[in-house]
Amino acid sequence: MSVPHCARGPLRCEKCRIMEKEVKICLLKVHLEPGEITRPMIDIYVNGKKKFCEYDLLKIFENEKEAKEYAERNKLNLLE
């Protein structure tokens, strides 16, 4: 995914438009219910239904190998 600069996103923020061109592998914490602070949003599928959810960016990896090694060490399931 491309990492946003802020919650306004590439439609309203020049820095987000620039960062949108850099694709990274990221570890996200997805919030299925809306919170009380501004966060970036992502489309995901929950039980086969598309849902627009807030998320927190927890970690950015340099490549897929690094992400898989981190997931294995920390017993995380990767979603692709």
PDB file of C-alpha atoms in Angstrom:
ATOM      1  CA  MET A   1       0.000   0.000   0.000  1.00  0.00           C
ATOM      2  CA  SER A   2       1.048   3.594  -0.210  1.00  0.00           C
ATOM      3  CA  VAL A   3       1.437   5.304   3.151  1.00  0.00           C
ATOM      4  CA  PRO A   4      -0.619   8.494   3.533  1.00  0.00           C
ATOM      5  CA  HIS A   5       0.911  11.633   4.943  1.00  0.00           C
ATOM      6  CA  CYS A   6      -2.259  12.598   6.838  1.00  0.00           C
ATOM      7  CA  ALA A   7      -5.947  11.725   7.255  1.00  0.00           C
ATOM      8  CA  ARG A   8      -7.008  14.110   4.449  1.00  0.00           C
ATOM      9  CA  GLY A   9      -5.573  11.743   1.822  1.00  0.00           C
ATOM     10  CA  PRO A  10      -4.296  12.316  -1.723  1.00  0.00           C
ATOM     11  CA  LEU A  11      -7.443  14.071  -2.962  1.00  0.00           C
ATOM     12  CA  ARG A  12      -6.954  16.953  -0.526  1.00  0.00           C
ATOM     13  CA  CYS A  13      -3.242  16.880   0.407  1.00  0.00           C
ATOM     14  CA  GLU A  14      -0.245  17.463  -1.897  1.00  0.00           C
ATOM     15  CA  LYS A  15       2.167  15.513   0.362  1.00  0.00           C
ATOM     16  CA  CYS A  16      -0.227  12.527   0.356  1.00  0.00           C
ATOM     17  CA  ARG A  17      -0.323  12.662  -3.483  1.00  0.00           C
ATOM     18  CA  ILE A  18       3.484  12.458  -3.575  1.00  0.00           C
ATOM     19  CA  MET A  19       3.612   9.609  -1.030  1.00  0.00           C
ATOM     20  CA  GLU A  20       0.869   7.726  -2.908  1.00  0.00           C
ATOM     21  CA  LYS A  21       3.453   6.898  -5.595  1.00  0.00           C
ATOM     22  CA  GLU A  22       5.669   4.993  -3.100  1.00  0.00           C
ATOM     23  CA  VAL A  23       4.293   1.502  -2.447  1.00  0.00           C
ATOM     24  CA  LYS A  24       5.325  -0.145   0.842  1.00  0.00           C
ATOM     25  CA  ILE A  25       4.457  -3.286   2.805  1.00  0.00           C
ATOM     26  CA  CYS A  26       2.766  -2.220   6.035  1.00  0.00           C
ATOM     27  CA  LEU A  27       1.474  -3.688   9.274  1.00  0.00           C
ATOM     28  CA  LEU A  28      -1.897  -2.111  10.078  1.00  0.00           C
ATOM     29  CA  LYS A  29      -4.231  -2.151  13.034  1.00  0.00           C
ATOM     30  CA  VAL A  30      -7.724  -1.915  11.524  1.00  0.00           C
ATOM     31  CA  HIS A  31     -10.561  -0.466  13.610  1.00  0.00           C
ATOM     32  CA  LEU A  32     -13.872  -2.025  12.577  1.00  0.00           C
ATOM     33  CA  GLU A  33     -15.864   0.614  14.458  1.00  0.00           C
ATOM     34  CA  PRO A  34     -15.304   4.384  14.154  1.00  0.00           C
ATOM     35  CA  GLY A  35     -13.180   6.027  16.819  1.00  0.00           C
ATOM     36  CA  GLU A  36     -13.071   9.521  18.232  1.00  0.00           C
ATOM     37  CA  ILE A  37      -9.882  10.687  16.495  1.00  0.00           C
ATOM     38  CA  THR A  38      -9.145  11.325  12.828  1.00  0.00           C
ATOM     39  CA  ARG A  39      -7.445   8.370  11.138  1.00  0.00           C
ATOM     40  CA  PRO A  40      -6.807   7.354   7.534  1.00  0.00           C
ATOM     41  CA  MET A  41      -9.373   4.994   6.013  1.00  0.00           C
ATOM     42  CA  ILE A  42      -9.094   1.758   4.024  1.00  0.00           C
ATOM     43  CA  ASP A  43     -11.537  -0.518   2.183  1.00  0.00           C
ATOM     44  CA  ILE A  44     -11.436  -4.086   3.489  1.00  0.00           C
ATOM     45  CA  TYR A  45     -13.651  -7.154   3.288  1.00  0.00           C
ATOM     46  CA  VAL A  46     -15.189  -8.443   6.528  1.00  0.00           C
ATOM     47  CA  ASN A  47     -17.162 -11.700   6.246  1.00  0.00           C
ATOM     48  CA  GLY A  48     -17.347 -11.214   2.481  1.00  0.00           C
ATOM     49  CA  LYS A  49     -18.713  -7.657   2.693  1.00  0.00           C
ATOM     50  CA  LYS A  50     -16.762  -4.537   1.764  1.00  0.00           C
ATOM     51  CA  LYS A  51     -16.311  -2.139   4.678  1.00  0.00           C
ATOM     52  CA  PHE A  52     -14.643   1.275   4.945  1.00  0.00           C
ATOM     53  CA  CYS A  53     -12.542   1.239   8.170  1.00  0.00           C
ATOM     54  CA  GLU A  54     -10.116   3.437  10.059  1.00  0.00           C
ATOM     55  CA  TYR A  55      -6.591   2.136  10.638  1.00  0.00           C
ATOM     56  CA  ASP A  56      -3.347   2.853  12.460  1.00  0.00           C
ATOM     57  CA  LEU A  57      -0.023   2.259  10.726  1.00  0.00           C
ATOM     58  CA  LEU A  58       2.091   0.157  13.102  1.00  0.00           C
ATOM     59  CA  LYS A  59       5.166  -0.708  11.023  1.00  0.00           C
ATOM     60  CA  ILE A  60       6.571  -0.217   7.510  1.00  0.00           C
ATOM     61  CA  PHE A  61       8.772  -2.903   5.953  1.00  0.00           C
ATOM     62  CA  GLU A  62      11.413  -2.471   3.279  1.00  0.00           C
ATOM     63  CA  ASN A  63      10.389  -5.631   1.424  1.00  0.00           C
ATOM     64  CA  GLU A  64       8.144  -8.693   1.537  1.00  0.00           C
ATOM     65  CA  LYS A  65      10.860 -10.914   3.015  1.00  0.00           C
ATOM     66  CA  GLU A  66      11.303  -8.589   6.005  1.00  0.00           C
ATOM     67  CA  ALA A  67       7.503  -8.516   6.548  1.00  0.00           C
ATOM     68  CA  LYS A  68       7.236 -12.313   6.463  1.00  0.00           C
ATOM     69  CA  GLU A  69      10.147 -12.747   8.883  1.00  0.00           C
ATOM     70  CA  TYR A  70       8.567 -10.237  11.297  1.00  0.00           C
ATOM     71  CA  ALA A  71       5.197 -12.007  11.053  1.00  0.00           C
ATOM     72  CA  GLU A  72       6.794 -15.382  11.711  1.00  0.00           C
ATOM     73  CA  ARG A  73       8.765 -14.098  14.741  1.00  0.00           C
ATOM     74  CA  ASN A  74       5.649 -12.451  16.180  1.00  0.00           C
ATOM     75  CA  LYS A  75       3.178 -15.214  15.250  1.00  0.00           C
ATOM     76  CA  LEU A  76       1.069 -12.964  13.001  1.00  0.00           C
ATOM     77  CA  ASN A  77      -1.125 -14.135  10.125  1.00  0.00           C
ATOM     78  CA  LEU A  78      -0.475 -12.211   6.921  1.00  0.00           C
ATOM     79  CA  LEU A  79      -3.404 -11.057   4.780  1.00  0.00           C
ATOM     80  CA  GLU A  80      -2.739 -10.578   1.098  1.00  0.00           C
TER      81      GLU A  80
END
